[in-house]
Amino acid sequence: MADRTGLTDEERAELEELRAEKAVRAQAARDAAERAELERLRGERARSEAEREQAARDAEARERGRALMEPDDDDLRMSLGQKIVILAVAGIVAVWLAVTALG
């Protein structure tokens, strides 16, 4: 069964076995690449979700700060934050004057 140009039955069987092993390795490599891509995409989604949540928290904090330090558009009174700052500065000045006067 062995002729000069062809393969023997044994060689053909070995060739088929090697091709099957190669196909298994190639499939395993594709599976590993797909798993890696899946993990990368999950990580990107988690990062973008965290960034979105952080941006929402920042916007909320900015809005609270703005509401504390700026008066309303239709309100001409000083905001609470401005009153607190003025009282704190006045208190510091009063303490400083008392310390320098009583020496």
Coordinates of C-alpha atoms in Angstrom, one line a residue:
M1 CA 0.0 0.0 0.0
A2 CA 2.9 2.3 0.1
D3 CA 3.7 3.8 -3.1
R4 CA 6.4 6.2 -3.8
T5 CA 4.3 9.4 -4.1
G6 CA 1.4 8.6 -1.7
L7 CA 1.2 8.0 2.0
T8 CA 0.6 4.8 3.7
D9 CA -2.5 4.1 5.7
E10 CA -0.5 4.5 8.9
E11 CA 0.9 7.9 7.7
R12 CA -2.6 9.0 6.6
A13 CA -4.0 8.1 10.0
E14 CA -1.2 10.0 11.7
L15 CA -1.7 13.0 9.4
E16 CA -5.5 13.0 10.2
E17 CA -4.7 12.8 13.9
L18 CA -2.3 15.7 13.7
R19 CA -4.8 17.8 11.8
A20 CA -7.4 17.1 14.4
E21 CA -5.0 18.1 17.2
K22 CA -4.2 21.3 15.3
A23 CA -7.9 22.0 14.9
V24 CA -8.4 21.5 18.6
R25 CA -5.5 23.9 19.4
A26 CA -6.8 26.5 17.0
Q27 CA -10.3 26.3 18.5
A28 CA -8.9 26.6 22.0
A29 CA -6.9 29.7 20.9
R30 CA -10.1 31.2 19.4
D31 CA -12.0 30.4 22.6
A32 CA -9.3 32.0 24.7
A33 CA -9.3 35.1 22.5
E34 CA -13.0 35.4 22.7
R35 CA -12.9 35.1 26.5
A36 CA -10.2 37.7 26.7
E37 CA -12.3 40.1 24.5
L38 CA -15.4 39.4 26.6
E39 CA -13.5 40.3 29.8
R40 CA -12.1 43.4 28.2
L41 CA -15.5 44.5 27.1
R42 CA -16.9 43.8 30.6
G43 CA -14.2 45.9 32.0
E44 CA -14.9 48.8 29.6
R45 CA -18.6 48.6 30.5
A46 CA -17.8 48.7 34.2
R47 CA -15.5 51.6 33.8
S48 CA -17.9 53.6 31.7
E49 CA -20.7 52.9 34.2
A50 CA -18.4 54.0 37.1
E51 CA -17.5 57.2 35.1
R52 CA -21.2 57.8 34.5
E53 CA -22.0 57.4 38.2
Q54 CA -19.1 59.7 39.2
A55 CA -20.2 62.3 36.7
A56 CA -23.8 62.2 38.2
R57 CA -22.4 62.5 41.7
D58 CA -20.2 65.4 40.7
A59 CA -23.1 67.2 39.0
E60 CA -25.2 66.7 42.1
A61 CA -22.5 68.0 44.3
R62 CA -22.0 71.1 42.1
E63 CA -25.7 71.7 42.1
R64 CA -25.8 71.5 46.0
G65 CA -22.8 73.9 46.2
R66 CA -24.4 76.3 43.7
A67 CA -27.6 76.3 45.7
L68 CA -25.7 76.9 48.9
M69 CA -23.6 79.8 47.6
E70 CA -25.8 81.5 45.0
P71 CA -29.1 83.1 45.7
D72 CA -32.1 82.1 43.7
D73 CA -32.8 84.1 40.5
D74 CA -36.0 85.6 41.9
D75 CA -34.6 86.0 45.5
L76 CA -32.4 89.1 46.3
R77 CA -31.5 87.8 49.8
M78 CA -28.0 86.4 50.6
S79 CA -27.7 82.7 50.4
L80 CA -27.0 80.6 53.5
G81 CA -23.4 79.9 52.4
Q82 CA -22.6 83.6 52.0
K83 CA -24.0 84.3 55.5
I84 CA -21.9 81.5 57.0
V85 CA -18.7 82.8 55.4
I86 CA -19.4 86.4 56.5
L87 CA -20.1 85.2 60.1
A88 CA -17.0 83.1 60.2
V89 CA -14.8 86.0 59.0
A90 CA -16.5 88.3 61.5
G91 CA -15.9 85.8 64.3
I92 CA -12.2 85.5 63.4
V93 CA -11.8 89.3 63.3
A94 CA -13.6 89.6 66.7
V95 CA -11.3 87.0 68.3
W96 CA -8.2 88.6 66.8
L97 CA -9.3 92.1 68.1
A98 CA -10.0 90.6 71.5
V99 CA -6.6 88.9 71.6
T100 CA -4.7 92.1 70.5
A101 CA -6.7 94.4 72.8
L102 CA -6.4 92.2 75.9
G103 CA -2.8 91.4 75.0

